[in-house]
XYZ file of C-alpha atoms in Angstrom:
421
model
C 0.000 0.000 0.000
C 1.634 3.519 -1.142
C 1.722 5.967 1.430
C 0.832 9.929 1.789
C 1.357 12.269 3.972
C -1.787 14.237 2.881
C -4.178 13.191 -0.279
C -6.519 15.591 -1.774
C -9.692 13.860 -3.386
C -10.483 16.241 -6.075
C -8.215 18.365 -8.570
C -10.311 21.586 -9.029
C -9.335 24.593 -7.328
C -10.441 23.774 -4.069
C -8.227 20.680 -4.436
C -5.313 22.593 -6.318
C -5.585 25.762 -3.481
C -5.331 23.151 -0.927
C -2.165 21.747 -2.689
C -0.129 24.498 -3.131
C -1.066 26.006 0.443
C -0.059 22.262 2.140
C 3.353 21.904 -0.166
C 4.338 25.461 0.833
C 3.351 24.893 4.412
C 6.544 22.490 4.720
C 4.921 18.959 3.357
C 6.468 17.495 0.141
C 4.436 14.482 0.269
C 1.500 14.980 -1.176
C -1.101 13.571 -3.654
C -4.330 14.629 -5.812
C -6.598 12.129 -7.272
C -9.020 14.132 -9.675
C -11.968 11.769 -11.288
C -11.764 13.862 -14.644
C -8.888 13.901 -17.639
C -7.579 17.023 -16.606
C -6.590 19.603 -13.474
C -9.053 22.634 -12.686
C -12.396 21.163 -12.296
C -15.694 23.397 -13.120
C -14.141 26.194 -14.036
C -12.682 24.565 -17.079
C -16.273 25.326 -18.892
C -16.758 28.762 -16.840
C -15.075 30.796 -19.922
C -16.713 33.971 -18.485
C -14.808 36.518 -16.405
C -15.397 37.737 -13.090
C -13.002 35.503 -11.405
C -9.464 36.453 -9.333
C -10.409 39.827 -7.929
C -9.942 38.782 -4.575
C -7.160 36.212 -4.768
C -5.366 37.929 -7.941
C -6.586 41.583 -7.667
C -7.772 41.210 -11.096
C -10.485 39.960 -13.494
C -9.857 36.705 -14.817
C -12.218 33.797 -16.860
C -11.958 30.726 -14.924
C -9.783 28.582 -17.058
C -7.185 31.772 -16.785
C -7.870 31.620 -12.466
C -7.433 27.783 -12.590
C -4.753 28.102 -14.613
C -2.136 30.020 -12.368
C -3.078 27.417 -9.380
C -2.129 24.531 -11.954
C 1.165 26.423 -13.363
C 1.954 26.604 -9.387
C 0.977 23.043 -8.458
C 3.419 21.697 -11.217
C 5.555 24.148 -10.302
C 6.122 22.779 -6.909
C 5.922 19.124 -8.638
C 3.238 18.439 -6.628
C 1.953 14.764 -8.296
C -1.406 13.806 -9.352
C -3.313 11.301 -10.910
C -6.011 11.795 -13.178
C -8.915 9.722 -14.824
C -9.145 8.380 -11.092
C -12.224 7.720 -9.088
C -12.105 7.668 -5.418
C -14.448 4.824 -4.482
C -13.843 4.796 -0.374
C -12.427 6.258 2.492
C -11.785 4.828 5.781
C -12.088 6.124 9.052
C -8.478 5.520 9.465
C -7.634 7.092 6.023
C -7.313 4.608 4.074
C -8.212 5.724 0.452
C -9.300 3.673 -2.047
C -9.696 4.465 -5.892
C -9.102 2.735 -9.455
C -8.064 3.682 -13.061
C -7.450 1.966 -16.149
C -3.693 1.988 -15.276
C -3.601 0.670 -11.936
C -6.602 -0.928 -11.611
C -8.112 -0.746 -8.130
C -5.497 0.169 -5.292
C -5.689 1.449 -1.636
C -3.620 4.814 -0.543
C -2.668 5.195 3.335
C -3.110 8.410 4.466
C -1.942 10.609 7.168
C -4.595 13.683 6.445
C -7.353 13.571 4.019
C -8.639 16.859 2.087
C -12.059 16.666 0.558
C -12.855 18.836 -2.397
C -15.077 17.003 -4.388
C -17.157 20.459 -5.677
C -20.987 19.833 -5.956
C -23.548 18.931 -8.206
C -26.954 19.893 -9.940
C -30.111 19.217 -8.414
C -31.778 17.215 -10.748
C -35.209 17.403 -12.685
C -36.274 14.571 -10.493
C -35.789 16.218 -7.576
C -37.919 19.076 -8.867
C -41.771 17.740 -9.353
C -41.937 19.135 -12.648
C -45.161 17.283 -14.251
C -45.257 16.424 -17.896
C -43.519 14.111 -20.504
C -39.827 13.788 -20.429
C -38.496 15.010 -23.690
C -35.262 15.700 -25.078
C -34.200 19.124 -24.497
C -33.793 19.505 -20.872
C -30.880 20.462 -19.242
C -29.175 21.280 -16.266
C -27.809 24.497 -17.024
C -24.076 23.658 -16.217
C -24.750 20.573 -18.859
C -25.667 23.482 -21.128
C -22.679 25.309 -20.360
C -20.349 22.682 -21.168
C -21.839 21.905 -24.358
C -21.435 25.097 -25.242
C -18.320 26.030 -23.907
C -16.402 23.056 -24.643
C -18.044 20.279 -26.925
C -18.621 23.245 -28.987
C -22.799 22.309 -29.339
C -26.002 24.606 -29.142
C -28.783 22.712 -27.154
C -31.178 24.654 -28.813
C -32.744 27.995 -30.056
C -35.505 29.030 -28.063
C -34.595 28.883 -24.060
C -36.939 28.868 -21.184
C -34.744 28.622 -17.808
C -36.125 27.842 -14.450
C -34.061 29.387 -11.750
C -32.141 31.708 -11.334
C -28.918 30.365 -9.618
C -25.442 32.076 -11.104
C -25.075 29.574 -13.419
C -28.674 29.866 -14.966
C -28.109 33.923 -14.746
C -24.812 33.164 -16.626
C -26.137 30.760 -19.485
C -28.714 33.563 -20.009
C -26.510 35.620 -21.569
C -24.539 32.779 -23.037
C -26.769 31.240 -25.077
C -27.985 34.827 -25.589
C -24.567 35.763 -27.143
C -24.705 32.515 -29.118
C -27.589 33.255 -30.926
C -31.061 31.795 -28.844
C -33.449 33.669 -27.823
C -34.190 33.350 -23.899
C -37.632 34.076 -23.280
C -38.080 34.285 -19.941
C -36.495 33.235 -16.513
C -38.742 31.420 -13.587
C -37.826 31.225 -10.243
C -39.517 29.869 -7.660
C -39.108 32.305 -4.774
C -39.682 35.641 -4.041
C -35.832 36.700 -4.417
C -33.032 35.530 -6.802
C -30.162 32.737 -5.546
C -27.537 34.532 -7.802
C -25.332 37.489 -7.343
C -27.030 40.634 -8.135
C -24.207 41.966 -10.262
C -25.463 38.517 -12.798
C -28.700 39.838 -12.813
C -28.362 42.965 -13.744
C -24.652 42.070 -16.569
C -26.808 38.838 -17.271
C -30.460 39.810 -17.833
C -30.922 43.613 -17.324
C -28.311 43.902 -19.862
C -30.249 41.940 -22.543
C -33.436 42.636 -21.891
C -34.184 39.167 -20.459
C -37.295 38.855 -18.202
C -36.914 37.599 -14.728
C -40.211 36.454 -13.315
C -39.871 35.535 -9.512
C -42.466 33.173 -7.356
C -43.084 31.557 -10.386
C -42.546 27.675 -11.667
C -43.087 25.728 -14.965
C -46.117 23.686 -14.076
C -46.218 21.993 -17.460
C -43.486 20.172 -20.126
C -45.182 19.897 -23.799
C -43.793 17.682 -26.535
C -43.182 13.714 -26.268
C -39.972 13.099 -28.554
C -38.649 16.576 -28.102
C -39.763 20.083 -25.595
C -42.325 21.872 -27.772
C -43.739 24.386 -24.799
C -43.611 25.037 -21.180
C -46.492 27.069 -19.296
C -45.320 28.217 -16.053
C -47.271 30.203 -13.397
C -47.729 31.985 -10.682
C -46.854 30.405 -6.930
C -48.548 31.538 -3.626
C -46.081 31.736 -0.156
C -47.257 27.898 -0.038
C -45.035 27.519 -3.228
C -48.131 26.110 -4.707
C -49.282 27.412 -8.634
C -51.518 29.853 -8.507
C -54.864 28.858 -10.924
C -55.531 31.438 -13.686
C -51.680 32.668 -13.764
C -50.574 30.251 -16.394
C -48.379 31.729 -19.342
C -47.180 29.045 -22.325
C -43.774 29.939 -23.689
C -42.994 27.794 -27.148
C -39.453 26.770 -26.904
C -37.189 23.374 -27.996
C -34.768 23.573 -24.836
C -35.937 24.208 -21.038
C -32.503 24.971 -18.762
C -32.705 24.069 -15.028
C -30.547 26.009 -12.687
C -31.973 25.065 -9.162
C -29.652 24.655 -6.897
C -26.102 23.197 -6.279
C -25.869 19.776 -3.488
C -22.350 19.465 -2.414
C -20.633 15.739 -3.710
C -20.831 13.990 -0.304
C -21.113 10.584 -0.909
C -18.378 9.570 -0.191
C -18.475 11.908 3.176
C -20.994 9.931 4.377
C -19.986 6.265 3.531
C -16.810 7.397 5.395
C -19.057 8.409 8.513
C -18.670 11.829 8.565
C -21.292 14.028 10.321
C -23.348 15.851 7.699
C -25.186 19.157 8.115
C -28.996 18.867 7.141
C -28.974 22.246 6.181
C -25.383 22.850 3.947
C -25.647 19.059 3.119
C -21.617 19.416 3.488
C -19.798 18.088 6.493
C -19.828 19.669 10.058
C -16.299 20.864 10.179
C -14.770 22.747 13.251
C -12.262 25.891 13.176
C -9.648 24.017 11.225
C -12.117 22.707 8.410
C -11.945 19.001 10.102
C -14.960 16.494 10.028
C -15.971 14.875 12.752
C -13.120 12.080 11.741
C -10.256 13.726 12.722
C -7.273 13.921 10.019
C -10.422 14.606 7.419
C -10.534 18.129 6.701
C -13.210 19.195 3.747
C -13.239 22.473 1.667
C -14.583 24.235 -1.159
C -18.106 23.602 -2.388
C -18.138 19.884 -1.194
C -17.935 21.903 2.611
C -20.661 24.936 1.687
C -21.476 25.979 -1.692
C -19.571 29.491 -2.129
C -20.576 32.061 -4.558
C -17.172 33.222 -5.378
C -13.804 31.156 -6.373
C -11.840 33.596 -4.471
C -13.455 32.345 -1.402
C -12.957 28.518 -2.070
C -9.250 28.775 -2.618
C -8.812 31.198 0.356
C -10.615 28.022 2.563
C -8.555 25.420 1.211
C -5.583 27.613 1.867
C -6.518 26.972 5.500
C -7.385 23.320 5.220
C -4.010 22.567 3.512
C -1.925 24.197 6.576
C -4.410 22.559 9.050
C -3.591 19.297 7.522
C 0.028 19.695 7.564
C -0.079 20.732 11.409
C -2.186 17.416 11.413
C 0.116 15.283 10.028
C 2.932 17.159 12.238
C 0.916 16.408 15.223
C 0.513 20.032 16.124
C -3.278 19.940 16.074
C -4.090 19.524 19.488
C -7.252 16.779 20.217
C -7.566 17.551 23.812
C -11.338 17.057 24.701
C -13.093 20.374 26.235
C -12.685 24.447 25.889
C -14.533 23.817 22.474
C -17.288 26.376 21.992
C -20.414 25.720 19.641
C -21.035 28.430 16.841
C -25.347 29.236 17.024
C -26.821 30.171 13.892
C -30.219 32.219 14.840
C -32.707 35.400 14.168
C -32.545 34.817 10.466
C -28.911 33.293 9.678
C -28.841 29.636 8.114
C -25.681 27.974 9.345
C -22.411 28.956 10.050
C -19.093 27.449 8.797
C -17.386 26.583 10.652
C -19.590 24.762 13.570
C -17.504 24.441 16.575
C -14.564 26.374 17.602
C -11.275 25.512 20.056
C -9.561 28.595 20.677
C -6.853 26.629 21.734
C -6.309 25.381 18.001
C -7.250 27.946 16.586
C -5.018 31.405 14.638
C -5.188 35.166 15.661
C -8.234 35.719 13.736
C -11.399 33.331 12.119
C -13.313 33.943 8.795
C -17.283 32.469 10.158
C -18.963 32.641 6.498
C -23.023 32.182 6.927
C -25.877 32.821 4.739
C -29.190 34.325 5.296
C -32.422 32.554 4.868
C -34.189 35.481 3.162
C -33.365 39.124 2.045
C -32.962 41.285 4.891
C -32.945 45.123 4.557
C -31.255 46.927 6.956
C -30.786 44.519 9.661
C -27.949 44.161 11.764
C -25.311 41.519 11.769
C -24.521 40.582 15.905
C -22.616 38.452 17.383
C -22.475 37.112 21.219
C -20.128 35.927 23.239
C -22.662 33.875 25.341
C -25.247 36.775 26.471
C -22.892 39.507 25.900
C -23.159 41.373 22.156
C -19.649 42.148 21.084
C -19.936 43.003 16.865
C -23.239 44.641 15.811
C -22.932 45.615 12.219
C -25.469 47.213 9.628
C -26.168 45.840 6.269
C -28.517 47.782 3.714
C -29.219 44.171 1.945
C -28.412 41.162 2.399
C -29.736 38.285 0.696
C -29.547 33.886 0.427
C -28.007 34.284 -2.724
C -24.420 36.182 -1.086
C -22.139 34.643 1.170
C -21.860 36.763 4.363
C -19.182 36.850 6.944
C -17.544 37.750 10.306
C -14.250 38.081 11.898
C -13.338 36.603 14.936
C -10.549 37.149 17.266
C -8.658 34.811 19.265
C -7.828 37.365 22.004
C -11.285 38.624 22.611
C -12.728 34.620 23.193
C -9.908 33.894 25.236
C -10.781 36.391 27.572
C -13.589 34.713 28.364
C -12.605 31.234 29.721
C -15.468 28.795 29.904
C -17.169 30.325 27.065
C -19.743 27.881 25.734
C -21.184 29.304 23.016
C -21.188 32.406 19.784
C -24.258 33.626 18.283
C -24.188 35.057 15.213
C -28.107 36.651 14.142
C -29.976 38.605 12.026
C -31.524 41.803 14.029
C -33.367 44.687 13.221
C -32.247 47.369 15.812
């Protein structure tokens, strides 16, 4: 059985991020299994810009941002293997994965990384009635068609959702020629960025109709028509708000599930609401020496932010493998996500483990105008910060620091809410 000090399960840039942070954190034993034929993941297909202004101070397209992260991995000569498939991991990190080379084989090793991205939800997962036709997509399917295979799924678009990558193929297929009647989305607010709105449908003149759903599919052998209507707050279709668009491809953009599969054969503890795993201040599962990052943790909303996470889960798995992560039971305090705030990421802090300061990245359950972000230290309000808007579809964030929570010895738990005053 080969042996690695750390092994990253995924090669895009979560995975790559997480590379390069580990190699230059001291480690030189290190290995990336990545399930596709080359490096860089989803942002291969993502030939748009808007990527790097964080990490690179400038605007990049996503095969430029992955890019510099694979120049830097080989770089380093950090090795990986590709066209491999990770089939199990064991609670004593023991990897196994196949490819056509190697057949099946079994990797021990000393810290895992996860960064396995996400996925689409599904039409199936959607209730959609009607026939099931050719011409319906998941819109990041569309996108790689497009961007890569070089194919148009169609001419006349109806998408429902309006996620960032739905908002996105608007304007794509828009740019390619189609015609994109109309954009449904199910609740009251948009899940994308509001800069895509407005560069992706404002821009072209694209309608965006929110609580609204396609309540019907026309066409046997191929999409002919949608009708899609009005909902009520019960989600349910209004009667008399029907509207029939004719079209020949219907996009889906409704949502992104992090790839946890193999998360949970391993036994890690999985959030009900992120669907990633619980992870504490140094991105570790519940099985310690797996750490998880990227959108397989929390899906992010900007690149910049998944590399600067793996960053942090690479070092904390080199201190693992160094045995400088302290495991001492007790002093760890439990992160409270109330008043209007989803989850928070990470779950648990030890301040005795953790650095001088802590990114806690949350998002809201609904759009909040000018509300207050707080945060307590047990009963005690210590950051109380105004937002005009804030909204499910943006990441938000705090800063803690390691001096003011050691102050407080025996503190049990932080609250971060929503609040209006």
């Amino acid at each position: 059985m080969n042996k690695y000090d750390i092994v990253i399960i995924g090669g895009g840039p979560a995975g790559l991020a997480a590379a390069v942070s580990a190699k230059k954190a001291g480690n030189d034993n290190i290995l990336i299994l990545e399930r596709d034929h080359e490096l860089g993941g989803i942002l291969n297909q993502c030939i748009h810009n808007g990527f790097g202004l964080h990490t690179f101070k400038e605007e990049l397209t996503g095969p430029e941002y992955a890019g510099r992260f694979i120049k830097e991995a080989k770089e380093l000569g950090i090795p990986y293997k590709l066209n491999t498939m990770v089939m199990d991991i064991s609670k004593d990190r023991v990897v196994t994965a196949m490819n056509r080379e190697e057949g099946m084989f079994e990797i021990q090793a000393g810290a895992v990384i996860l960064c396995m991205g996400c996925r689409e939800r599904p039409r199936g997962a959607l209730n959609i009635p009607g026939y099931r036709p050719a011409g319906i997509f998941s819109a990041g399917t569309a996108q790689r068609l497009v961007n890569l295979e070089g194919y148009m799924p169609g001419r006349e678009v109806v998408i429902l959702g309006s996620g960032d990558i739905g908002l996105i193929m608007a304007r794509r297929m828009t740019l390619e020629g189609a015609k994109v009647k109309v954009v449904a989305e199910l609740l009251p607010y948009s899940g994308g960025l509001k800069r895509n709105i407005v560069q992706c449908l404002n821009d072209y003149d694209i309608p965006l109709k929110l609580s609204h759903t396609v309540v019907d599919i026309e066409g046997k052998e191929h999409i002919t028509a949608v009708t899609i209507a009005e909902v009520g707050p019960d989600r349910r279709p209004v009667p008399g708000t029907e509207e029939r668009y004719t079209c020949d491809t219907l996009l889906l953009s409704c949502g992104l599930i992090p790839e946890n599969e193999l998360s949970r054969a391993a036994g890690i503890e999985i959030s009900g609401i992120t669907s990633g795993p619980i992870v504490n201040e140094s991105l570790e599962t519940s099985i310690p020496g797996i750490f998880a990052c990227g959108n397989v943790l929390h899906v992010h909303d900007l690149v910049d932010f998944v590399s600067e996470e793996a960053e942090r889960a690479g070092k904390n798995a080199v201190k693992f493998v160094q045995g400088l992560l302290s495991h001492e039971h007790g002093g760890e305090i439990s992160l409270k996500a109330e008043g209007g705030v989803r989850y928070t990421v990470p779950s648990t802090i030890s301040p005795a483990r953790m650095e001088d300061t802590l990114t806690v990245r949350f998002r809201v359950a609904d759009v909040f105008k000018d509300h207050y972000v707080s945060v307590y230290f047990g009963n005690d309000r210590v950051q109380h910060r105004k937002r005009q808007i804030m909204a499910p579809g943006e990441m938000e964030q705090i800063v803690l620091k390691k001096d003011d929570i050691t102050k407080l010895p025996g503190l049990e738990s932080i609250t971060v809410r929503l609040e209006k005053e």
